[in-house]
PDB file of C-alpha atoms and ligand atoms in Angstrom:
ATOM      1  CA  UNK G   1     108.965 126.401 128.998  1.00  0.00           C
ATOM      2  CA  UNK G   2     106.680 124.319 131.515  1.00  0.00           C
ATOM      3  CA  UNK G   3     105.470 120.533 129.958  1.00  0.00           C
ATOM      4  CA  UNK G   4     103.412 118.606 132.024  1.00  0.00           C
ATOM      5  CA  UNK G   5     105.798 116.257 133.772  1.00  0.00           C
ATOM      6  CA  UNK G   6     103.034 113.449 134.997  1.00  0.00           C
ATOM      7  CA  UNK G   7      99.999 112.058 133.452  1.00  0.00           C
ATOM      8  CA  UNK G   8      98.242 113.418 136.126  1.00  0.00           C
ATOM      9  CA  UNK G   9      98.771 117.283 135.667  1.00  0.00           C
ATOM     10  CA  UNK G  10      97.309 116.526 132.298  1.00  0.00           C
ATOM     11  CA  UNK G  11      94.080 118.770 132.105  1.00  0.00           C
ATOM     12  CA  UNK G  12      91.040 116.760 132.501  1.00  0.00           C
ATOM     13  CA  UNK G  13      89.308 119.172 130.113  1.00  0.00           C
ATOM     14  CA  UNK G  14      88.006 117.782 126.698  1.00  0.00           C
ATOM     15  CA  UNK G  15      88.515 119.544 123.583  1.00  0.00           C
ATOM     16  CA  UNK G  16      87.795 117.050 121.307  1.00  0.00           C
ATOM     17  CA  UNK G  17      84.895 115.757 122.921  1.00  0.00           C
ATOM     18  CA  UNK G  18      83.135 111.727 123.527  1.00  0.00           C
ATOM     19  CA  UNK G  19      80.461 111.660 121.223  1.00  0.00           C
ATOM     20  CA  UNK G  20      82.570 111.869 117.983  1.00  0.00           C
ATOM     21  CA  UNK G  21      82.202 110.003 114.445  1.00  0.00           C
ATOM     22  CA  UNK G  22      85.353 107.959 114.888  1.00  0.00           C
ATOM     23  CA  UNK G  23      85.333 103.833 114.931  1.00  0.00           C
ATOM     24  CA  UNK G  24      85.814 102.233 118.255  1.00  0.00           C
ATOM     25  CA  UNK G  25      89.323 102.431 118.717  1.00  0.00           C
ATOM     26  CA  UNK G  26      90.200 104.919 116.608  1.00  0.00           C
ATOM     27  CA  UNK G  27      93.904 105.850 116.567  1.00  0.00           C
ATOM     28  CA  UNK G  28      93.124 108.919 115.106  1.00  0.00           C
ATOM     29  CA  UNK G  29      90.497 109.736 117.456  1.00  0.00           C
ATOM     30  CA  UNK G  30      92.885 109.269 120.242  1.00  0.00           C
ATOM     31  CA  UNK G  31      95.672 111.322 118.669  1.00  0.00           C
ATOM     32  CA  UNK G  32      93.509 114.547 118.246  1.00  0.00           C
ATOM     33  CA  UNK G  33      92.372 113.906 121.728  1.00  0.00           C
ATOM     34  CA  UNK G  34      95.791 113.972 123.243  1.00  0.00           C
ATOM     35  CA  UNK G  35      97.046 116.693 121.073  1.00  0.00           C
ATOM     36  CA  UNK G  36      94.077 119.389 122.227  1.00  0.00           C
ATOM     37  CA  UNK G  37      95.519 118.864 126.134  1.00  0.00           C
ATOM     38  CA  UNK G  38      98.805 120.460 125.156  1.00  0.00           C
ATOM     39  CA  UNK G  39      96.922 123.170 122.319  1.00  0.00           C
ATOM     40  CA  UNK G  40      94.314 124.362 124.318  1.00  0.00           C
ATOM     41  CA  UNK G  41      91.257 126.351 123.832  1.00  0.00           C
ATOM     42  CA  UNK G  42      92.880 129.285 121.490  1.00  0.00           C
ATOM     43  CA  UNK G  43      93.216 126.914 118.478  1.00  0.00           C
ATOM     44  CA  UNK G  44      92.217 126.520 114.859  1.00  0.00           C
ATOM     45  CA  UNK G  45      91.871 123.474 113.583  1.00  0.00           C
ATOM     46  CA  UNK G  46      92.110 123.189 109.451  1.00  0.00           C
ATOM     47  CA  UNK G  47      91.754 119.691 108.458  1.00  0.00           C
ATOM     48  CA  UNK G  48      91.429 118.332 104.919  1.00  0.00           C
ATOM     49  CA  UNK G  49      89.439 115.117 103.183  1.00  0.00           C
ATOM     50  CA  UNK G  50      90.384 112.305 105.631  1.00  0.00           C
ATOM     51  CA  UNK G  51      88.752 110.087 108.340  1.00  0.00           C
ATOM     52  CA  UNK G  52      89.428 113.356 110.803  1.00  0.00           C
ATOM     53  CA  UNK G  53      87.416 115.332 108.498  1.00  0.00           C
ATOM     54  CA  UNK G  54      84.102 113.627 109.447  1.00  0.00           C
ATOM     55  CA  UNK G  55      85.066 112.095 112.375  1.00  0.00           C
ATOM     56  CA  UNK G  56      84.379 115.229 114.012  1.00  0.00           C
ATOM     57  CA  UNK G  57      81.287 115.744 113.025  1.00  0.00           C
ATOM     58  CA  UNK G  58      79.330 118.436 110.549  1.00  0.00           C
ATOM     59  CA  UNK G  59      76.426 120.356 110.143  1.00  0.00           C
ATOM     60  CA  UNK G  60      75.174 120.768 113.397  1.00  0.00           C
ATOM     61  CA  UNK G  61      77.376 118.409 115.494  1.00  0.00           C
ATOM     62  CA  UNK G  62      80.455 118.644 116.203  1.00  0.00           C
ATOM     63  CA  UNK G  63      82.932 116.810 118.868  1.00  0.00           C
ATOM     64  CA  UNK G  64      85.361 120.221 118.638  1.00  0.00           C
ATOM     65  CA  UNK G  65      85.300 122.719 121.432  1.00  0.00           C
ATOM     66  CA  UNK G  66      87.483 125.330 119.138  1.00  0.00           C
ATOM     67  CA  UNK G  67      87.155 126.240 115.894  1.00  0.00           C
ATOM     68  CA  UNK G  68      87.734 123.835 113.326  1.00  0.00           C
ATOM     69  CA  UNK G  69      87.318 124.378 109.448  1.00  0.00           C
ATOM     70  CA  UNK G  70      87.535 121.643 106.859  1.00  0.00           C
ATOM     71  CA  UNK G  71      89.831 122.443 103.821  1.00  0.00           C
ATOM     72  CA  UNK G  72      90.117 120.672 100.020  1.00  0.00           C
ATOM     73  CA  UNK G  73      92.134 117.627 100.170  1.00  0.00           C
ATOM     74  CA  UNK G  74      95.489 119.001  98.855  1.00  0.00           C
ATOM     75  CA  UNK G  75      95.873 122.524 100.747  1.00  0.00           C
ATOM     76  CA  UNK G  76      95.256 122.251 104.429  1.00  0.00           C
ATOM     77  CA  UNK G  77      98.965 123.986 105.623  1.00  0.00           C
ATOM     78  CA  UNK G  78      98.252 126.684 102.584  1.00  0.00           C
ATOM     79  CA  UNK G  79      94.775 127.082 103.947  1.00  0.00           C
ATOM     80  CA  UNK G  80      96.358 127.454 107.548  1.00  0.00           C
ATOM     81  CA  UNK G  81      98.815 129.706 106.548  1.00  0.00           C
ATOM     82  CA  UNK G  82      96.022 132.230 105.014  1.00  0.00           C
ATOM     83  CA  UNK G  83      94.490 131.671 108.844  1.00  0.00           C
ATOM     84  CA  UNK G  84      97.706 132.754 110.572  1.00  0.00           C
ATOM     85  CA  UNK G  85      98.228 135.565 108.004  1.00  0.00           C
ATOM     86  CA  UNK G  86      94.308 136.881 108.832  1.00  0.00           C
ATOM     87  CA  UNK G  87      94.985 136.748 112.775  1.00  0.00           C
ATOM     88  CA  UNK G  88      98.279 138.438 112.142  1.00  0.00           C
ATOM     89  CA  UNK G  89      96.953 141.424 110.315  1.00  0.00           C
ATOM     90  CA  UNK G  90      94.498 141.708 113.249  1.00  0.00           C
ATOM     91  CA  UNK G  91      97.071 141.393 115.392  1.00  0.00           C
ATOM     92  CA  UNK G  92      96.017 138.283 117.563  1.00  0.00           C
ATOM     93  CA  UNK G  93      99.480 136.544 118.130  1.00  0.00           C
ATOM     94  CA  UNK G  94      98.188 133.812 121.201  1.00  0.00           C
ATOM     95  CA  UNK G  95      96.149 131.367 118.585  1.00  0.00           C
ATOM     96  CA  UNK G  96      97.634 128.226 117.314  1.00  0.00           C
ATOM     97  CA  UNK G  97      97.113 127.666 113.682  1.00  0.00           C
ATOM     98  CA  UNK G  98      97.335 123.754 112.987  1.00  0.00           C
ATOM     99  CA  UNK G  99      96.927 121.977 109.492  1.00  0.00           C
ATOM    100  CA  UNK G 100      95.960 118.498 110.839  1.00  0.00           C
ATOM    101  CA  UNK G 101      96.187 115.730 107.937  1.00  0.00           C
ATOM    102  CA  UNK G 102      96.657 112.256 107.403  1.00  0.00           C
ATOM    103  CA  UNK G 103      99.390 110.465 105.433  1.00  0.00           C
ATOM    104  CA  UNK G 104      97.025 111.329 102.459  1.00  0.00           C
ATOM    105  CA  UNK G 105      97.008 114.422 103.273  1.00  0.00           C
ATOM    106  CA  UNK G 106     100.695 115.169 104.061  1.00  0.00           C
ATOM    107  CA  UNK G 107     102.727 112.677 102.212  1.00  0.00           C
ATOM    108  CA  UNK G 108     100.773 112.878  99.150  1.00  0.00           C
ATOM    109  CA  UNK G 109      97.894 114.337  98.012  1.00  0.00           C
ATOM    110  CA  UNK G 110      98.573 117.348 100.056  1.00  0.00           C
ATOM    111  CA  UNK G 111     102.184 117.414  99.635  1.00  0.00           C
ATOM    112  CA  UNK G 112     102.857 120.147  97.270  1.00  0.00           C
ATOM    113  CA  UNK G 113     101.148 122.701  99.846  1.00  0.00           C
ATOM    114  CA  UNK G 114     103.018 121.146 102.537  1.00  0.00           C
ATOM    115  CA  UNK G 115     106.659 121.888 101.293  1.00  0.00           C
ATOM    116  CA  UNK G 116     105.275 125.564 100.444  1.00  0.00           C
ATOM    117  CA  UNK G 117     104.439 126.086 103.907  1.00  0.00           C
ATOM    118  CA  UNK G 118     107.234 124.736 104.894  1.00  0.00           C
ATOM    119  CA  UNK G 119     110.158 126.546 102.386  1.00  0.00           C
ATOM    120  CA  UNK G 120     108.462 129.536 103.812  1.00  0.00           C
ATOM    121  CA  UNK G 121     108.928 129.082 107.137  1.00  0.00           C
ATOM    122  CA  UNK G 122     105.140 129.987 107.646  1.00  0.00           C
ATOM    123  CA  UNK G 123     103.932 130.446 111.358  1.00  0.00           C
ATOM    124  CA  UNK G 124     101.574 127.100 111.820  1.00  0.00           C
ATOM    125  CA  UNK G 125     102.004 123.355 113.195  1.00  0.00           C
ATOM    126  CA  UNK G 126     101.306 121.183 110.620  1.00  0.00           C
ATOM    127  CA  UNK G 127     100.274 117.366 112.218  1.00  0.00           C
ATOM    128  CA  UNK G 128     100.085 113.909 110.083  1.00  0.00           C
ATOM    129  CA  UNK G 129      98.574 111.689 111.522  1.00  0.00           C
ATOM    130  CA  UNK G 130      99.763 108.536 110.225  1.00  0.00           C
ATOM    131  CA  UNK G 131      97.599 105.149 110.067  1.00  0.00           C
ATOM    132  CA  UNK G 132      99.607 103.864 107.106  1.00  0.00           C
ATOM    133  CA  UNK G 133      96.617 103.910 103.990  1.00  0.00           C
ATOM    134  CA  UNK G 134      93.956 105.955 102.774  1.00  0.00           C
ATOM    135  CA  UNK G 135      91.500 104.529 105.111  1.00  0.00           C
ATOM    136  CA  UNK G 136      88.654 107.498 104.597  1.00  0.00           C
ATOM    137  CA  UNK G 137      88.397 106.317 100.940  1.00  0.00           C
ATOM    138  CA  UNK G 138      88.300 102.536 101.315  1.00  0.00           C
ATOM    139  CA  UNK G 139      91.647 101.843 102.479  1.00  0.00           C
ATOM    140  CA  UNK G 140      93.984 102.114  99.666  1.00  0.00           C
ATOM    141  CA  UNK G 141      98.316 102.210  99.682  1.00  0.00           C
ATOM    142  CA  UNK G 142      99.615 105.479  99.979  1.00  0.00           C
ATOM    143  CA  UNK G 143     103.673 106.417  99.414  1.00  0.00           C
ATOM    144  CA  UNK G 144     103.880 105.555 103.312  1.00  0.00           C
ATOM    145  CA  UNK G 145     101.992 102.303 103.756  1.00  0.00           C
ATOM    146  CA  UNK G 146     105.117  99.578 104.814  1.00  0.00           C
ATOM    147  CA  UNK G 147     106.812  97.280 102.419  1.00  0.00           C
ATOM    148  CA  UNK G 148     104.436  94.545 101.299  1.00  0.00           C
ATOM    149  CA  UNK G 149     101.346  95.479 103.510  1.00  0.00           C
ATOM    150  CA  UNK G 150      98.105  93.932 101.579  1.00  0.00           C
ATOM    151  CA  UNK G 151      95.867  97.164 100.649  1.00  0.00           C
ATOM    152  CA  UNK G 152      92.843  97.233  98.526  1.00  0.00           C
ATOM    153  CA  UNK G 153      94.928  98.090  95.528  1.00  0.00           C
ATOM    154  CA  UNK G 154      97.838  95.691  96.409  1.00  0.00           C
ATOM    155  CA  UNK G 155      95.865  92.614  96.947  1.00  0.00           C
ATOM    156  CA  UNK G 156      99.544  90.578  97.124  1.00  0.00           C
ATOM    157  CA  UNK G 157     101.677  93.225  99.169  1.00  0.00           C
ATOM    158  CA  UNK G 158     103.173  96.956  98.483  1.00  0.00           C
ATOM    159  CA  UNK G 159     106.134  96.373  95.951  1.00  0.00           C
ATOM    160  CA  UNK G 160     107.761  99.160  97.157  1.00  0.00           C
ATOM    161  CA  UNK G 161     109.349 100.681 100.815  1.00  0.00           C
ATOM    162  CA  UNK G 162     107.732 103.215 103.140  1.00  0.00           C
ATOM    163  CA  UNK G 163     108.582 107.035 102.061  1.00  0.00           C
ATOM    164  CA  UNK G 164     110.204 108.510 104.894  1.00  0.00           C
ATOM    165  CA  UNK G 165     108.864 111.986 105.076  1.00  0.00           C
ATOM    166  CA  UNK G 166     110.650 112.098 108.087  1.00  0.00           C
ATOM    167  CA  UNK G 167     113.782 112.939 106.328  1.00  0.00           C
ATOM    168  CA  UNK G 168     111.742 114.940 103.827  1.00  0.00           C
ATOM    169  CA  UNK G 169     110.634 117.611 106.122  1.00  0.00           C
ATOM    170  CA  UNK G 170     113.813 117.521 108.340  1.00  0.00           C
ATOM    171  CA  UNK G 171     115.401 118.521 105.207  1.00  0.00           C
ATOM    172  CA  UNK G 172     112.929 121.635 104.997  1.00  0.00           C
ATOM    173  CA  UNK G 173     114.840 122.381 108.664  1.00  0.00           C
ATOM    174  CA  UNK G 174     111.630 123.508 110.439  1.00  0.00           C
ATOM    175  CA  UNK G 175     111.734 125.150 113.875  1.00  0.00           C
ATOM    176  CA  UNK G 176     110.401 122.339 115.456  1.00  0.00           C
ATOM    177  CA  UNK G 177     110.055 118.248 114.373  1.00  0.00           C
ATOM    178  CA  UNK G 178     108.818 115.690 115.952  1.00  0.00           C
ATOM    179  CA  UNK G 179     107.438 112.081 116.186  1.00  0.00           C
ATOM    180  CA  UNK G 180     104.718 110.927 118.372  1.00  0.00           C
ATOM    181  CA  UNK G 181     102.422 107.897 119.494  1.00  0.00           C
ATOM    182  CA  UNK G 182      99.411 107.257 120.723  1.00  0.00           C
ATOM    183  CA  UNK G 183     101.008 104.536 122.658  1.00  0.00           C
ATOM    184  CA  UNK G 184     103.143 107.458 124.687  1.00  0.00           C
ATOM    185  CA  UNK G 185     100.204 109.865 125.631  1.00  0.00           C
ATOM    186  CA  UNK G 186     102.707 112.267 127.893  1.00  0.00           C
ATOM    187  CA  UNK G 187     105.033 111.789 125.388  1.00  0.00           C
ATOM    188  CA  UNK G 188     103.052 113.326 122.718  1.00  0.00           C
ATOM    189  CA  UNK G 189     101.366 115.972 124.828  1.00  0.00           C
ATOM    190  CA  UNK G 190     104.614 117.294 125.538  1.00  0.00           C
ATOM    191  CA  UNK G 191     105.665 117.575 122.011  1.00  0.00           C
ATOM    192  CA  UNK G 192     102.625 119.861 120.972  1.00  0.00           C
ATOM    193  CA  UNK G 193     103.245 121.729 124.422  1.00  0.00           C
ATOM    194  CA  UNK G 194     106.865 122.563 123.107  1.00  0.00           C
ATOM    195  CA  UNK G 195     105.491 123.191 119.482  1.00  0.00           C
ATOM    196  CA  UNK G 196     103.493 125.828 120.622  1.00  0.00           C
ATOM    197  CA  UNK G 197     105.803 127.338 122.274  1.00  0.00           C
ATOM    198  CA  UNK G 198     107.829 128.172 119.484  1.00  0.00           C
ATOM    199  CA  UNK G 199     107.441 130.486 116.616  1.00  0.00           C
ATOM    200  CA  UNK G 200     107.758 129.096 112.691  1.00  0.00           C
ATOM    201  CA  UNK G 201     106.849 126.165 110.834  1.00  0.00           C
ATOM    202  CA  UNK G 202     107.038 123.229 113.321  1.00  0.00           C
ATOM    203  CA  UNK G 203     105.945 119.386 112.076  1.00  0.00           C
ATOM    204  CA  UNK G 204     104.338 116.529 114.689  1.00  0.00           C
ATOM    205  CA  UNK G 205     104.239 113.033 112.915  1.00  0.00           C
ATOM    206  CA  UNK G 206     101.770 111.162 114.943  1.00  0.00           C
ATOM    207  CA  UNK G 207     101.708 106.693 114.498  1.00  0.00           C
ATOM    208  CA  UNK G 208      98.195 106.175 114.839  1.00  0.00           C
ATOM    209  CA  UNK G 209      97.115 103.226 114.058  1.00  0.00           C
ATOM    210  CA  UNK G 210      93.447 102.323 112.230  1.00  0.00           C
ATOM    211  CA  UNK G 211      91.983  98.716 113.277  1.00  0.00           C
ATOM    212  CA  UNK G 212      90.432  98.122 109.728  1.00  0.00           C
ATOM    213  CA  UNK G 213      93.131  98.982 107.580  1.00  0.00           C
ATOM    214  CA  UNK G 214      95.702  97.025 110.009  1.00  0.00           C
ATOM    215  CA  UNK G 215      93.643  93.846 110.126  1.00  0.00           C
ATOM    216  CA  UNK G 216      93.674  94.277 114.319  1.00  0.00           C
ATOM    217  CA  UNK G 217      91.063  94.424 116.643  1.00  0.00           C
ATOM    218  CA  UNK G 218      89.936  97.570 117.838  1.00  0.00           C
ATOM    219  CA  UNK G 219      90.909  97.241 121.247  1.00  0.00           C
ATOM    220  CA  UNK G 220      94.839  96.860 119.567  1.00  0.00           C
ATOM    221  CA  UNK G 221      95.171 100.021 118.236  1.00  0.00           C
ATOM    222  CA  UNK G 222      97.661 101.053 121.647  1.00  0.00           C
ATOM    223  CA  UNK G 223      99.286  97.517 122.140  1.00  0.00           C
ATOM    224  CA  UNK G 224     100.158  97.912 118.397  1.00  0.00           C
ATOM    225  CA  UNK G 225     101.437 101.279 118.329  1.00  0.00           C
ATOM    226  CA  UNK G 226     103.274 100.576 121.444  1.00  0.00           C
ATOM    227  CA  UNK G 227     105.148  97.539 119.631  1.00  0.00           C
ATOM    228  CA  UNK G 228     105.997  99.714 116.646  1.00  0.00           C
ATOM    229  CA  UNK G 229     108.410 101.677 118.945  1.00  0.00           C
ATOM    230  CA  UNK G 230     109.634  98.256 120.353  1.00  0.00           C
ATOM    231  CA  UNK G 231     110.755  96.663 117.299  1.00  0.00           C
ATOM    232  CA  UNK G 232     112.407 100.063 116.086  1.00  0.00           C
ATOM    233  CA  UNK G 233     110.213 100.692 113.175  1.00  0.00           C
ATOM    234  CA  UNK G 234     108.828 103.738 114.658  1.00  0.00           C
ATOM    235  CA  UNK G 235     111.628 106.071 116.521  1.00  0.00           C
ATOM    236  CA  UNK G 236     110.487 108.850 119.396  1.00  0.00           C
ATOM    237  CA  UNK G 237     112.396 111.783 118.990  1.00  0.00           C
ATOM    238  CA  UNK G 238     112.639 115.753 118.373  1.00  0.00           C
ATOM    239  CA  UNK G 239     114.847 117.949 116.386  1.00  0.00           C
ATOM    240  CA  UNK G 240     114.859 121.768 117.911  1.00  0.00           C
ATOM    241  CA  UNK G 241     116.683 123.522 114.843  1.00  0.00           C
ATOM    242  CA  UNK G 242     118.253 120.503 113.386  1.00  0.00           C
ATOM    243  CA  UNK G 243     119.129 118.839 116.365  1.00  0.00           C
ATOM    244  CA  UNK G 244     117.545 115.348 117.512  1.00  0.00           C
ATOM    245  CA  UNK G 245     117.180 114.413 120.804  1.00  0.00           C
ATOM    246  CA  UNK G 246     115.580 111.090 121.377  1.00  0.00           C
ATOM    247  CA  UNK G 247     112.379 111.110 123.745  1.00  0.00           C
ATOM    248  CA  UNK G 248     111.617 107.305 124.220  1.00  0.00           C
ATOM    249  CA  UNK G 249     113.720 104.554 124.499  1.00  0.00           C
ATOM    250  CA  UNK G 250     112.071 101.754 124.949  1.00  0.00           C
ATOM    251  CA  UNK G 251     112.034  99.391 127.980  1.00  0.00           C
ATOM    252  CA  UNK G 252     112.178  96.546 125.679  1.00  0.00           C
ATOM    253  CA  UNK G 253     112.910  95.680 121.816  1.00  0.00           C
ATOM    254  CA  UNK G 254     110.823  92.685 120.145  1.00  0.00           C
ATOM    255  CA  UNK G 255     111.432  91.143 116.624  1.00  0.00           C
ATOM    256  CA  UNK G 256     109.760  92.696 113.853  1.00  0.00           C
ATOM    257  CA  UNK G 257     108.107  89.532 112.894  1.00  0.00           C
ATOM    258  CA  UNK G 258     106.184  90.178 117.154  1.00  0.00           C
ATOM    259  CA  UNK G 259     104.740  92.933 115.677  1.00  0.00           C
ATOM    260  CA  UNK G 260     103.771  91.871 112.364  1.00  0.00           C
ATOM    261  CA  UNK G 261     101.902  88.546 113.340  1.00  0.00           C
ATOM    262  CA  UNK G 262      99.392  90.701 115.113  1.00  0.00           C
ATOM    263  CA  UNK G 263      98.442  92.384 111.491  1.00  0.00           C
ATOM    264  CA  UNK G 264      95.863  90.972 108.830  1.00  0.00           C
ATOM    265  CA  UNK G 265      97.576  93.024 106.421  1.00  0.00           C
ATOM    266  CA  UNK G 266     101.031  91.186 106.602  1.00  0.00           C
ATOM    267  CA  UNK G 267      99.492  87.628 107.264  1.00  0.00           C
ATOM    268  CA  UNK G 268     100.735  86.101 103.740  1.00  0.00           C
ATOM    269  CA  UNK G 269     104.587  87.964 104.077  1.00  0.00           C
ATOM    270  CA  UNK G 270     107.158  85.428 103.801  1.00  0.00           C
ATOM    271  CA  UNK G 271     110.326  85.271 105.523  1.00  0.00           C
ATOM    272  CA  UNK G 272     112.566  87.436 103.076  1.00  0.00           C
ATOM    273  CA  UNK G 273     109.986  89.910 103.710  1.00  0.00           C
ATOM    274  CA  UNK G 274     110.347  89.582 107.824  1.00  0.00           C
ATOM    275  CA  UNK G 275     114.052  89.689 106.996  1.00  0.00           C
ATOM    276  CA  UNK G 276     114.039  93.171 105.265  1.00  0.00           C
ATOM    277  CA  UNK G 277     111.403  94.999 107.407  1.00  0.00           C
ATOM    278  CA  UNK G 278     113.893  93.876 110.557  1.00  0.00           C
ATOM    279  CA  UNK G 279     116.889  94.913 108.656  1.00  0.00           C
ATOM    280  CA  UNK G 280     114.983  98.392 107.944  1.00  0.00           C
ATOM    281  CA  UNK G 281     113.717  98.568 111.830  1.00  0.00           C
ATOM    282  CA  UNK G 282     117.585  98.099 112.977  1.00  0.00           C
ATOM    283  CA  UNK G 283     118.988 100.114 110.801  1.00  0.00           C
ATOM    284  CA  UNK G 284     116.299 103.422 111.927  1.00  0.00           C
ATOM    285  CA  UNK G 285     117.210 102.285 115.274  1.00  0.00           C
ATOM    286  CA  UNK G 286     120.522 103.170 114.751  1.00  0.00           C
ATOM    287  CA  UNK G 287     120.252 105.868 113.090  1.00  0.00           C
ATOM    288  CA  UNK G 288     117.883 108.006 115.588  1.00  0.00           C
ATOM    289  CA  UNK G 289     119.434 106.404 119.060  1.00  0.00           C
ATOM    290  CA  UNK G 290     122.862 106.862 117.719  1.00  0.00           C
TER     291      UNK G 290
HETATM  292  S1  SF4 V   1      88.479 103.806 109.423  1.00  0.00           S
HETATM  293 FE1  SF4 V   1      90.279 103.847 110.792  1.00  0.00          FE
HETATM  294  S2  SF4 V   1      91.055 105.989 110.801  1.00  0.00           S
HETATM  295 FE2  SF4 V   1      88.937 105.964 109.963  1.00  0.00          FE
HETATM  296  S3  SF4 V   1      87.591 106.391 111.733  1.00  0.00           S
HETATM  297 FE3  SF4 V   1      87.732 104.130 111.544  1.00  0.00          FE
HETATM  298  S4  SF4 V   1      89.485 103.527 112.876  1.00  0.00           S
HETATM  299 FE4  SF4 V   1      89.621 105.758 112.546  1.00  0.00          FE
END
C-alpha cells in the first residue's frame, strides 16, 4: 500500500473546500480537510447533528466536493452502513463509506449505533472527531470532556475522568484503529490512506481541538493539539488487527500543567487536580509506547 511519505506529495486538491461555515480556527474544519487528501473524490460523507453538520454548509452551499448527507444525531455508522449495503447491491466496491461524528456523536449520543456497526464488522470508516464537549449545542460536558474541565453544565469542573473509547472500540477488534491530530497533518493523512485500504469496520479518533469550548485563541487550536501529544495525554498510534504500533513519538514531553495553563477551561484547577491529570498522562504514555 503507497502513503504519501512527504507533505509535499500531499494532493493540492480541495475536497472540503475555503468558504465553509466553520469558526476561524476550527479544529474540526482542519480535520475534515486533511482527512479528504487521503479519501479522495469517491466518498460519502454521512455526518450527524454536530458543528460538522453545518459547518459545511446546506441548502444551496456547500464546502463538500463529494457527496455528503446529514443523518439524525444518534445513527450516523447505521445510516452509513445502509449506504455501503445500497452500493454493494449495485455492485460499486471503490466508494468509501464514512460516518463522520463528534464525541457527541460517537461516545454518546450516537453510541448505541456505533457498537452495532461495529459487532458487525460492517464495511465503513467511522471518524470522531474529538474537541472534548458538545460545542454545536452550547458547549456542554460530554462522557469524554477531561477531568475537571469547566463546561456550561459544570460551572466548577467535570467530577468525573475522560471515557476512553479508545479501549471501547479496540475491544470491538475492528480491522483498522487509529488516533490522529490535527497537529500531525501527514500523520493523519496516512492513517485514512491505510483505512481505506482495508476492508471492514475501521475507527480514526481525530484530537481536534475547538477555541471556544477550550478557552484558547483561535490561532491555538495546532500549538494546543500539538502539546496534547507532548504531555502524553493524547497517544499516536494504530492497531492493524489488534496490534498497536505507535506512529509519533514526540520530540519532546512537557508537564501537563504546560498544557493546561494555556486553557480557560482549567484556569481555577488546583494542584491535586494537575497532579492526577499528569499521573493519568504518564500512565497512557506507558501504556501505548510500551
Ligand atoms: S464552535 Fe468549535 S467546533 Fe464548532 S465550528 Fe466553532 S471552532 Fe469549530
Amino acid at each position: 500500500m503507497e502513503v504519501y511519505k512527504t507533505l509535499a506529495e500531499i494532493p493540492q486538491d480541495e475536497l472540503f473546500t475555503g468558504g465553509h461555515g466553520g469558526c476561524r480556527g476550527c479544529g474540526a474544519a482542519l480535520a475534515v480537510r486533511q482527512a479528504m487528501k487521503a479519501l479522495g473524490p469517491r466518498t460519502i460523507i454521512n455526518i450527524p447533528a454536530s458543528c460538522m453538520a453545518t459547518i459545511g454548509g446546506s441548502g444551496l452551499t456547500t464546502a463538500w466536493m463529494v457527496p455528503f448527507y446529514h443523518s439524525l444525531f444518534e445513527c450516523a455508522p447505521a445510516v452509513a452502513s445502509g449506504i455501503r449495503a445500497a452500493l454493494d447491491i449495485q455492485g460499486i466496491k471503490d466508494v468509501n463509506v464514512v460516518s463522520w461524528a463528534g464525541d457527541a456523536g460517537t461516545a454518546d449520543i450516537g453510541f448505541q449505533a456505533l457498537t452495532g456497526a461495529a459487532e458487525r464488522q460492517e464495511n465503513i470508516i467511522h471518524v470522531c472527531y474529538d474537541n472534548e464537549t458538545y460545542m454545536n449545542t452550547g458547549g456542554q460536558a460530554g462522557s469524554v470532556t477531561p477531568y475537571q474541565a469547566v463546561t456550561p453544565d459544570t460551572p466548577t469542573g467535570k467530577p468525573t475522568p475522560r471515557k476512553d473509547m479508545l479501549a471501547i472500540m479496540a475491544a470491538h477488534r475492528p480491522a483498522y484503529l487509529a488516533t490522529a491530530s490535527v497537529a500531525y497533518p501527514l500523520d493523519l493523512i496516512q492513517k485514512f490512506q491505510k483505512a481505506k485500504a482495508i476492508q471492514g469496520f475501521r475507527y480514526i479518533h481525530i484530537l481536534a481541538p475547538c477555541f471556544r469550548g477550550w478557552g484558547i485563541r483561535e490561532d491555538q487550536t495546532v500549538q494546543l493539539a500539538r502539546m496534547a501529544v507532548e504531555c502524553g495525554l493524547w497517544q499516536l498510534y494504530e492497531e492493524v488487527d489488534g496490534r498497536r504500533r505507535v506512529t509519533v513519538i514526540p520530540e519532546r514531553r512537557i508537564p501537563v500543567r504546560e498544557y493546561l495553563k494555556l486553557q480557560g477551561r482549567f484556569k481555577n484547577i488546583d494542584e491535586a487536580t494537575v497532579a492526577a491529570l499528569q499521573a493519568e498522562a504518564d500512565r497512557r504514555f506507558r501504556e501505548v509506547q510500551s
